[in-house]
Amino acid sequence: MRLISVWIVLILGSSCGLSETEDYNSNYKIESYNLIIDSLATFDFELFQIVRDGNDEYLYVLNKHNKTIDIYDIEKGKIRKRVNLVKDVRYSGLSKNYFYVINPDSILLIPAYTLRGTVLIDSNGNVRHRYNPALPVDVEFPNLINHSSNPSRPNYYRNGKLFLAHLTLRNTTFLKYSESKTYTDIVFDMEVDSVYFNEKMTYPSEYVNNSYITLHAVNYRVLTKSNKWVYSWPVLNELLIYDSTYNLINKTNAGSRYFSGLSPVIERFPVEKYLEYYISNTSYSRIIEDHIRNRYYRFVMRGRSGFNYESDLNMSSEDKNEFSIMVFDENFNLIDEYDFLGKTYNIYGAFVGERGLFIPKNNYYNEYVSEDTLKYDIINF
């Protein structure tokens, strides 16, 4: 999810099945894949998680409209089960809540802007435990902690602790004037019901010493299968790599041919200019680990000219931009960078499966969408 107020994904989609592999171009292979969407499903796949159960892969999606978690069988291309969430009256309004699957029978329902009231349910929606941790004393605003529990900054559960990304609510053009550190990571110790900031993880010096708009000051990160944290920052060519205890072990160059740097903005940069500035300039986006093929995918949102105040009204305008995907091997050596047209794909709905990198074709501006299927391209570089 991008920032909570702006990372909106509209997913339209699919009839079932997998077509034969075909050449998309000379550099990579592409397959067509369709996921059946029934009458109870929402087109909003903003919050989802891939869950593997033995040899099976499932796509869990928060269905805010139906107040369920919809579980799709990726192999069969259709829904397998729905977990009813209305058994807990606190979650009758799900527009501002998140979820995380620890395992198929342990699912966390997480409130927005806080971790107080987090609920653990089973696979049938029955409440198993309620959490009520006190928030850290050094939160930016009383009783608010802006965690980011979405596919671009996934939560991770390890040894009784839930690790979450933190998005500052401060004006990031003034970070260098802040009297306190701005932390980027949260730890929720669920065994003792305690929440605290990871004090090792703050903004890189490039951000603290300069001024960047909020849309360029949110990180994307993954925890790899080798228990390393990999962070992608929008204006940094480098990927920052930390060990499992958050010690910086590598700062590897991972620059795109399309990114030539981004100058800091002036302090008090007009908020009404944020979107134009973001759309017009190239920046780095998601980082995804492909643990099956030992690859990393770094997405690059390419800036475009011709911003129109009459038609570029919100974050959906980003869907017009062309993008590229940088492919790295397991040691972060660049294999190649691949180009994609705008107005076709939704990069925030992409995920890795057994067959390859799934990218939904439910771009806001894609005219070729279906009301009963969610169409993906499966790409193997």
CSV table of C-alpha atoms in Angstrom, one decimal:
chain,number,residue,atom,x,y,z
A,1,MET,CA,0.0,0.0,0.0
A,2,ARG,CA,1.4,3.1,-0.7
A,3,LEU,CA,0.5,5.8,1.8
A,4,ILE,CA,-2.7,4.8,3.5
A,5,SER,CA,-4.7,7.5,1.9
A,6,VAL,CA,-3.3,7.0,-1.6
A,7,TRP,CA,-2.4,3.4,-2.3
A,8,ILE,CA,-5.8,2.4,-3.8
A,9,VAL,CA,-5.8,-0.5,-6.1
A,10,LEU,CA,-8.8,-1.2,-8.4
A,11,ILE,CA,-8.8,-4.8,-9.5
A,12,LEU,CA,-11.2,-5.9,-12.2
A,13,GLY,CA,-11.1,-9.3,-13.4
A,14,SER,CA,-11.1,-12.8,-14.8
A,15,SER,CA,-12.3,-16.2,-16.5
A,16,CYS,CA,-10.4,-19.2,-15.4
A,17,GLY,CA,-7.4,-21.2,-16.7
A,18,LEU,CA,-3.9,-20.9,-18.1
A,19,SER,CA,-3.1,-20.6,-21.7
A,20,GLU,CA,0.0,-21.9,-23.5
A,21,THR,CA,3.2,-20.1,-23.0
A,22,GLU,CA,4.0,-17.6,-25.8
A,23,ASP,CA,6.8,-15.2,-26.6
A,24,TYR,CA,6.0,-11.6,-25.5
A,25,ASN,CA,9.3,-10.5,-26.8
A,26,SER,CA,12.8,-12.0,-27.2
A,27,ASN,CA,13.8,-11.3,-23.6
A,28,TYR,CA,11.2,-13.0,-21.5
A,29,LYS,CA,8.3,-15.4,-21.6
A,30,ILE,CA,4.7,-14.6,-20.8
A,31,GLU,CA,1.6,-16.6,-20.1
A,32,SER,CA,-2.0,-15.5,-19.7
A,33,TYR,CA,-3.8,-16.4,-16.5
A,34,ASN,CA,-7.4,-15.7,-15.5
A,35,LEU,CA,-8.9,-15.8,-12.0
A,36,ILE,CA,-12.7,-16.2,-11.8
A,37,ILE,CA,-14.5,-13.4,-9.8
A,38,ASP,CA,-17.9,-14.3,-8.6
A,39,SER,CA,-20.9,-12.0,-7.7
A,40,LEU,CA,-19.8,-11.7,-4.0
A,41,ALA,CA,-16.3,-10.7,-4.8
A,42,THR,CA,-15.0,-7.1,-4.7
A,43,PHE,CA,-12.9,-5.6,-7.5
A,44,ASP,CA,-10.6,-4.2,-4.7
A,45,PHE,CA,-7.6,-6.5,-4.3
A,46,GLU,CA,-5.7,-3.8,-2.5
A,47,LEU,CA,-4.8,-6.0,0.4
A,48,PHE,CA,-3.8,-9.5,-0.4
A,49,GLN,CA,-1.3,-12.2,0.7
A,50,ILE,CA,0.1,-15.3,-1.0
A,51,VAL,CA,-0.1,-18.3,1.4
A,52,ARG,CA,1.5,-21.7,0.7
A,53,ASP,CA,0.0,-24.8,2.3
A,54,GLY,CA,2.2,-27.8,1.4
A,55,ASN,CA,2.4,-27.8,-2.4
A,56,ASP,CA,-0.7,-25.6,-2.8
A,57,GLU,CA,-0.7,-21.8,-3.4
A,58,TYR,CA,-3.6,-19.6,-2.3
A,59,LEU,CA,-4.3,-15.9,-2.8
A,60,TYR,CA,-5.9,-14.4,0.3
A,61,VAL,CA,-7.8,-11.1,-0.4
A,62,LEU,CA,-9.6,-8.8,2.0
A,63,ASN,CA,-13.1,-8.3,0.6
A,64,LYS,CA,-14.2,-5.1,2.3
A,65,HIS,CA,-17.6,-5.1,0.5
A,66,ASN,CA,-18.6,-8.6,1.6
A,67,LYS,CA,-16.7,-8.4,5.0
A,68,THR,CA,-14.8,-11.6,4.3
A,69,ILE,CA,-11.4,-12.8,3.5
A,70,ASP,CA,-11.6,-14.5,0.1
A,71,ILE,CA,-9.3,-17.4,-0.5
A,72,TYR,CA,-8.5,-18.2,-4.1
A,73,ASP,CA,-6.9,-21.5,-5.3
A,74,ILE,CA,-4.2,-20.2,-7.7
A,75,GLU,CA,-3.9,-23.6,-9.5
A,76,LYS,CA,-7.6,-23.8,-10.2
A,77,GLY,CA,-8.1,-20.1,-10.8
A,78,LYS,CA,-11.2,-19.8,-8.7
A,79,ILE,CA,-12.4,-19.1,-5.1
A,80,ARG,CA,-12.0,-21.9,-2.6
A,81,LYS,CA,-13.4,-20.5,0.6
A,82,ARG,CA,-14.5,-17.3,2.4
A,83,VAL,CA,-13.7,-16.5,6.0
A,84,ASN,CA,-16.6,-14.5,7.5
A,85,LEU,CA,-15.4,-11.6,9.5
A,86,VAL,CA,-18.7,-10.3,10.9
A,87,LYS,CA,-18.5,-12.7,13.8
A,88,ASP,CA,-16.5,-10.0,15.5
A,89,VAL,CA,-18.7,-6.9,15.6
A,90,ARG,CA,-15.6,-4.7,15.9
A,91,TYR,CA,-14.9,-5.5,12.3
A,92,SER,CA,-18.3,-4.6,10.8
A,93,GLY,CA,-16.6,-1.6,9.1
A,94,LEU,CA,-13.6,-3.0,7.4
A,95,SER,CA,-12.6,0.0,5.2
A,96,LYS,CA,-9.7,0.9,7.4
A,97,ASN,CA,-8.4,-2.5,8.6
A,98,TYR,CA,-5.8,-5.0,7.5
A,99,PHE,CA,-5.1,-8.7,7.8
A,100,TYR,CA,-2.1,-11.0,8.1
A,101,VAL,CA,-2.1,-14.8,7.7
A,102,ILE,CA,0.4,-16.5,10.1
A,103,ASN,CA,-0.8,-19.9,8.9
A,104,PRO,CA,-4.1,-21.1,7.4
A,105,ASP,CA,-5.7,-21.4,10.8
A,106,SER,CA,-4.2,-18.3,12.4
A,107,ILE,CA,-5.2,-15.0,10.8
A,108,LEU,CA,-4.7,-11.5,12.3
A,109,LEU,CA,-7.2,-8.7,11.8
A,110,ILE,CA,-5.3,-5.5,12.4
A,111,PRO,CA,-6.9,-2.0,12.9
A,112,ALA,CA,-5.6,1.0,11.0
A,113,TYR,CA,-3.5,3.6,12.7
A,114,THR,CA,-3.1,1.4,15.8
A,115,LEU,CA,-2.3,-2.1,16.9
A,116,ARG,CA,-4.7,-2.0,19.9
A,117,GLY,CA,-7.6,-4.2,19.2
A,118,THR,CA,-5.8,-6.7,16.9
A,119,VAL,CA,-7.7,-9.9,16.8
A,120,LEU,CA,-6.5,-13.5,16.1
A,121,ILE,CA,-9.1,-15.6,14.3
A,122,ASP,CA,-9.2,-19.2,13.0
A,123,SER,CA,-10.0,-20.3,9.5
A,124,ASN,CA,-13.7,-20.2,10.2
A,125,GLY,CA,-13.6,-16.6,11.6
A,126,ASN,CA,-13.9,-17.6,15.2
A,127,VAL,CA,-12.0,-15.3,17.6
A,128,ARG,CA,-9.1,-17.0,19.4
A,129,HIS,CA,-7.4,-14.0,21.0
A,130,ARG,CA,-7.6,-10.3,21.4
A,131,TYR,CA,-4.5,-8.1,21.8
A,132,ASN,CA,-4.5,-4.7,23.5
A,133,PRO,CA,-0.9,-3.5,23.6
A,134,ALA,CA,0.0,0.0,24.7
A,135,LEU,CA,1.5,2.1,21.9
A,136,PRO,CA,5.1,3.3,22.3
A,137,VAL,CA,5.5,6.5,24.2
A,138,ASP,CA,7.5,8.0,21.3
A,139,VAL,CA,4.6,7.8,18.7
A,140,GLU,CA,4.4,10.8,16.5
A,141,PHE,CA,0.8,11.6,17.6
A,142,PRO,CA,-1.1,10.5,20.7
A,143,ASN,CA,-2.7,7.1,20.2
A,144,LEU,CA,-1.7,6.8,16.5
A,145,ILE,CA,0.8,4.6,14.9
A,146,ASN,CA,0.7,4.5,11.1
A,147,HIS,CA,1.8,1.0,10.3
A,148,SER,CA,1.7,-0.1,6.6
A,149,SER,CA,0.3,-3.6,6.3
A,150,ASN,CA,0.2,-4.1,2.6
A,151,PRO,CA,1.9,-6.1,-0.2
A,152,SER,CA,4.4,-3.4,-0.9
A,153,ARG,CA,5.6,-3.4,2.7
A,154,PRO,CA,4.5,-6.8,4.0
A,155,ASN,CA,4.2,-7.8,7.6
A,156,TYR,CA,6.3,-10.8,8.8
A,157,TYR,CA,5.8,-13.1,11.7
A,158,ARG,CA,8.9,-14.6,13.3
A,159,ASN,CA,9.2,-16.3,16.7
A,160,GLY,CA,6.2,-14.7,18.3
A,161,LYS,CA,6.9,-11.2,16.9
A,162,LEU,CA,5.1,-9.4,14.1
A,163,PHE,CA,7.3,-7.0,12.1
A,164,LEU,CA,5.6,-4.0,10.4
A,165,ALA,CA,6.6,-1.0,8.4
A,166,HIS,CA,6.0,2.4,9.8
A,167,LEU,CA,5.0,5.4,7.6
A,168,THR,CA,5.6,8.8,9.2
A,169,LEU,CA,2.7,11.2,9.5
A,170,ARG,CA,5.2,14.1,9.5
A,171,ASN,CA,6.0,16.4,6.6
A,172,THR,CA,9.1,14.7,5.2
A,173,THR,CA,10.4,17.9,3.7
A,174,PHE,CA,11.3,18.9,7.3
A,175,LEU,CA,12.9,15.7,8.5
A,176,LYS,CA,16.3,17.4,9.2
A,177,TYR,CA,14.6,19.7,11.6
A,178,SER,CA,12.9,17.0,13.6
A,179,GLU,CA,13.9,16.9,17.3
A,180,SER,CA,13.4,13.2,17.5
A,181,LYS,CA,14.2,10.3,15.2
A,182,THR,CA,11.7,9.1,12.7
A,183,TYR,CA,11.5,5.3,12.8
A,184,THR,CA,10.6,3.2,9.8
A,185,ASP,CA,9.9,-0.2,11.5
A,186,ILE,CA,7.6,-1.5,14.2
A,187,VAL,CA,7.9,-4.7,16.3
A,188,PHE,CA,4.8,-6.2,17.9
A,189,ASP,CA,5.8,-8.8,20.5
A,190,MET,CA,2.6,-10.8,20.6
A,191,GLU,CA,3.8,-13.1,23.3
A,192,VAL,CA,3.9,-10.3,25.8
A,193,ASP,CA,1.5,-7.9,24.1
A,194,SER,CA,4.0,-5.1,23.6
A,195,VAL,CA,4.7,-2.7,20.7
A,196,TYR,CA,7.8,-0.7,20.1
A,197,PHE,CA,9.8,1.0,17.4
A,198,ASN,CA,12.9,-0.7,16.0
A,199,GLU,CA,15.4,2.0,17.0
A,200,LYS,CA,18.0,0.8,14.5
A,201,MET,CA,15.8,1.6,11.6
A,202,THR,CA,15.4,5.3,10.7
A,203,TYR,CA,15.5,7.3,7.5
A,204,PRO,CA,18.8,7.1,5.5
A,205,SER,CA,21.0,10.1,5.7
A,206,GLU,CA,20.1,11.1,2.2
A,207,TYR,CA,16.6,11.8,3.4
A,208,VAL,CA,17.4,13.3,6.7
A,209,ASN,CA,19.8,15.8,5.2
A,210,ASN,CA,17.5,16.8,2.3
A,211,SER,CA,13.9,17.5,1.5
A,212,TYR,CA,11.7,15.1,-0.4
A,213,ILE,CA,7.9,14.9,-0.7
A,214,THR,CA,6.1,12.2,1.2
A,215,LEU,CA,5.4,10.2,-1.9
A,216,HIS,CA,9.2,9.9,-2.5
A,217,ALA,CA,9.9,9.2,1.2
A,218,VAL,CA,8.2,5.9,1.8
A,219,ASN,CA,10.3,2.7,1.6
A,220,TYR,CA,9.5,-0.7,0.1
A,221,ARG,CA,11.0,-3.7,1.8
A,222,VAL,CA,11.1,-7.5,2.0
A,223,LEU,CA,12.4,-10.1,4.4
A,224,THR,CA,14.2,-12.7,2.2
A,225,LYS,CA,14.2,-16.5,2.7
A,226,SER,CA,17.8,-16.1,4.0
A,227,ASN,CA,16.4,-13.7,6.7
A,228,LYS,CA,17.9,-10.5,5.2
A,229,TRP,CA,16.0,-7.3,5.1
A,230,VAL,CA,16.1,-5.6,1.7
A,231,TYR,CA,15.0,-1.9,1.4
A,232,SER,CA,14.2,0.0,-1.7
A,233,TRP,CA,13.9,3.8,-1.3
A,234,PRO,CA,12.3,5.9,-4.1
A,235,VAL,CA,15.2,8.2,-4.7
A,236,LEU,CA,18.2,5.9,-3.9
A,237,ASN,CA,19.9,3.9,-6.5
A,238,GLU,CA,21.2,1.6,-3.8
A,239,LEU,CA,19.4,-1.2,-2.2
A,240,LEU,CA,20.0,-1.3,1.5
A,241,ILE,CA,20.5,-4.8,2.9
A,242,TYR,CA,20.4,-5.7,6.6
A,243,ASP,CA,20.9,-8.9,8.5
A,244,SER,CA,18.2,-10.4,10.6
A,245,THR,CA,19.1,-8.1,13.5
A,246,TYR,CA,19.0,-5.0,11.4
A,247,ASN,CA,22.7,-4.4,11.0
A,248,LEU,CA,23.5,-2.9,7.6
A,249,ILE,CA,25.7,-5.4,5.7
A,250,ASN,CA,25.5,-4.1,2.2
A,251,LYS,CA,24.6,-1.0,0.2
A,252,THR,CA,24.6,-2.4,-3.3
A,253,ASN,CA,24.2,-0.3,-6.4
A,254,ALA,CA,20.9,-1.1,-8.1
A,255,GLY,CA,20.4,1.9,-10.3
A,256,SER,CA,18.1,2.0,-13.3
A,257,ARG,CA,19.1,3.4,-16.7
A,258,TYR,CA,16.1,5.6,-16.4
A,259,PHE,CA,17.0,7.2,-13.1
A,260,SER,CA,19.5,10.1,-13.2
A,261,GLY,CA,18.8,11.3,-9.7
A,262,LEU,CA,16.2,13.5,-8.1
A,263,SER,CA,16.9,16.9,-6.7
A,264,PRO,CA,15.5,17.7,-3.2
A,265,VAL,CA,12.5,20.0,-3.2
A,266,ILE,CA,12.3,23.3,-1.5
A,267,GLU,CA,11.1,23.3,2.1
A,268,ARG,CA,7.4,23.9,2.3
A,269,PHE,CA,6.9,22.5,-1.1
A,270,PRO,CA,3.2,23.1,-2.0
A,271,VAL,CA,1.1,20.0,-1.2
A,272,GLU,CA,-1.0,20.7,-4.3
A,273,LYS,CA,2.1,20.2,-6.4
A,274,TYR,CA,2.9,16.8,-4.9
A,275,LEU,CA,1.1,14.6,-7.4
A,276,GLU,CA,2.5,16.5,-10.4
A,277,TYR,CA,6.0,16.2,-9.1
A,278,TYR,CA,5.6,12.5,-8.3
A,279,ILE,CA,4.1,11.6,-11.7
A,280,SER,CA,6.6,13.7,-13.6
A,281,ASN,CA,9.8,12.2,-12.1
A,282,THR,CA,11.2,8.7,-12.3
A,283,SER,CA,11.5,6.9,-8.9
A,284,TYR,CA,11.9,3.4,-7.5
A,285,SER,CA,9.0,1.4,-6.3
A,286,ARG,CA,8.4,-2.1,-5.1
A,287,ILE,CA,11.1,-4.7,-4.4
A,288,ILE,CA,9.9,-8.4,-4.6
A,289,GLU,CA,11.9,-11.5,-3.9
A,290,ASP,CA,11.3,-14.5,-6.1
A,291,HIS,CA,12.4,-17.2,-3.7
A,292,ILE,CA,11.6,-19.9,-6.3
A,293,ARG,CA,13.9,-18.7,-9.1
A,294,ASN,CA,16.4,-16.9,-6.7
A,295,ARG,CA,15.7,-13.5,-8.2
A,296,TYR,CA,14.8,-10.0,-7.0
A,297,TYR,CA,12.5,-7.7,-9.0
A,298,ARG,CA,12.8,-3.9,-8.5
A,299,PHE,CA,10.1,-1.8,-10.1
A,300,VAL,CA,10.9,1.6,-11.6
A,301,MET,CA,8.1,4.1,-12.1
A,302,ARG,CA,9.2,6.2,-15.1
A,303,GLY,CA,8.3,9.9,-15.0
A,304,ARG,CA,6.2,11.3,-17.8
A,305,SER,CA,5.6,14.8,-19.2
A,306,GLY,CA,2.3,16.4,-19.9
A,307,PHE,CA,0.7,16.3,-16.5
A,308,ASN,CA,-2.9,17.5,-16.9
A,309,TYR,CA,-4.6,19.2,-13.9
A,310,GLU,CA,-8.0,18.3,-15.4
A,311,SER,CA,-7.4,14.6,-16.0
A,312,ASP,CA,-4.6,13.8,-13.6
A,313,LEU,CA,-6.6,14.1,-10.4
A,314,ASN,CA,-5.4,11.4,-8.0
A,315,MET,CA,-2.9,8.6,-7.6
A,316,SER,CA,-4.7,6.6,-10.3
A,317,SER,CA,-2.8,8.9,-12.7
A,318,GLU,CA,0.3,6.9,-11.9
A,319,ASP,CA,-1.2,4.0,-13.9
A,320,LYS,CA,-0.6,6.0,-17.1
A,321,ASN,CA,3.2,5.9,-16.6
A,322,GLU,CA,5.4,3.4,-18.3
A,323,PHE,CA,7.6,1.3,-15.9
A,324,SER,CA,10.4,-1.1,-16.0
A,325,ILE,CA,11.4,-4.1,-13.9
A,326,MET,CA,15.0,-4.6,-12.9
A,327,VAL,CA,15.9,-8.3,-12.4
A,328,PHE,CA,18.7,-9.2,-10.0
A,329,ASP,CA,20.3,-12.6,-9.2
A,330,GLU,CA,20.5,-13.8,-5.6
A,331,ASN,CA,23.7,-11.8,-5.1
A,332,PHE,CA,22.0,-8.6,-6.4
A,333,ASN,CA,23.9,-8.6,-9.7
A,334,LEU,CA,21.8,-7.0,-12.4
A,335,ILE,CA,20.6,-9.4,-15.0
A,336,ASP,CA,18.6,-7.0,-17.1
A,337,GLU,CA,16.0,-4.3,-17.0
A,338,TYR,CA,12.7,-4.9,-18.9
A,339,ASP,CA,10.3,-2.2,-20.2
A,340,PHE,CA,6.5,-2.2,-19.9
A,341,LEU,CA,3.9,0.1,-21.3
A,342,GLY,CA,1.6,2.2,-19.1
A,343,LYS,CA,-2.2,1.9,-19.0
A,344,THR,CA,-2.1,-1.9,-18.9
A,345,TYR,CA,-0.7,-3.4,-15.7
A,346,ASN,CA,-1.2,-2.7,-11.9
A,347,ILE,CA,2.3,-3.2,-10.4
A,348,TYR,CA,0.9,-3.0,-6.8
A,349,GLY,CA,-1.1,-6.2,-7.4
A,350,ALA,CA,2.0,-8.2,-8.6
A,351,PHE,CA,3.1,-11.3,-6.7
A,352,VAL,CA,5.4,-14.3,-7.2
A,353,GLY,CA,4.0,-17.8,-7.7
A,354,GLU,CA,5.2,-21.2,-8.7
A,355,ARG,CA,4.7,-20.2,-12.4
A,356,GLY,CA,6.5,-16.9,-12.3
A,357,LEU,CA,5.8,-13.2,-11.6
A,358,PHE,CA,2.0,-12.6,-11.8
A,359,ILE,CA,1.1,-9.0,-12.8
A,360,PRO,CA,-2.6,-8.1,-13.0
A,361,LYS,CA,-3.8,-6.3,-16.1
A,362,ASN,CA,-6.4,-4.3,-14.1
A,363,ASN,CA,-4.8,-0.9,-14.7
A,364,TYR,CA,-7.2,1.9,-14.1
A,365,TYR,CA,-6.9,3.0,-17.7
A,366,ASN,CA,-6.9,-0.5,-19.3
A,367,GLU,CA,-9.9,-0.6,-21.6
A,368,TYR,CA,-9.8,-4.4,-22.0
A,369,VAL,CA,-11.0,-5.6,-18.6
A,370,SER,CA,-13.7,-8.0,-17.7
A,371,GLU,CA,-16.4,-7.9,-15.0
A,372,ASP,CA,-16.1,-11.6,-14.1
A,373,THR,CA,-12.4,-12.3,-14.5
A,374,LEU,CA,-9.2,-10.9,-13.2
A,375,LYS,CA,-6.6,-11.2,-15.9
A,376,TYR,CA,-2.9,-11.6,-15.2
A,377,ASP,CA,0.2,-12.0,-17.2
A,378,ILE,CA,2.7,-14.5,-15.7
A,379,ILE,CA,6.2,-13.5,-16.6
A,380,ASN,CA,9.5,-15.5,-16.5
A,381,PHE,CA,12.5,-13.4,-17.2
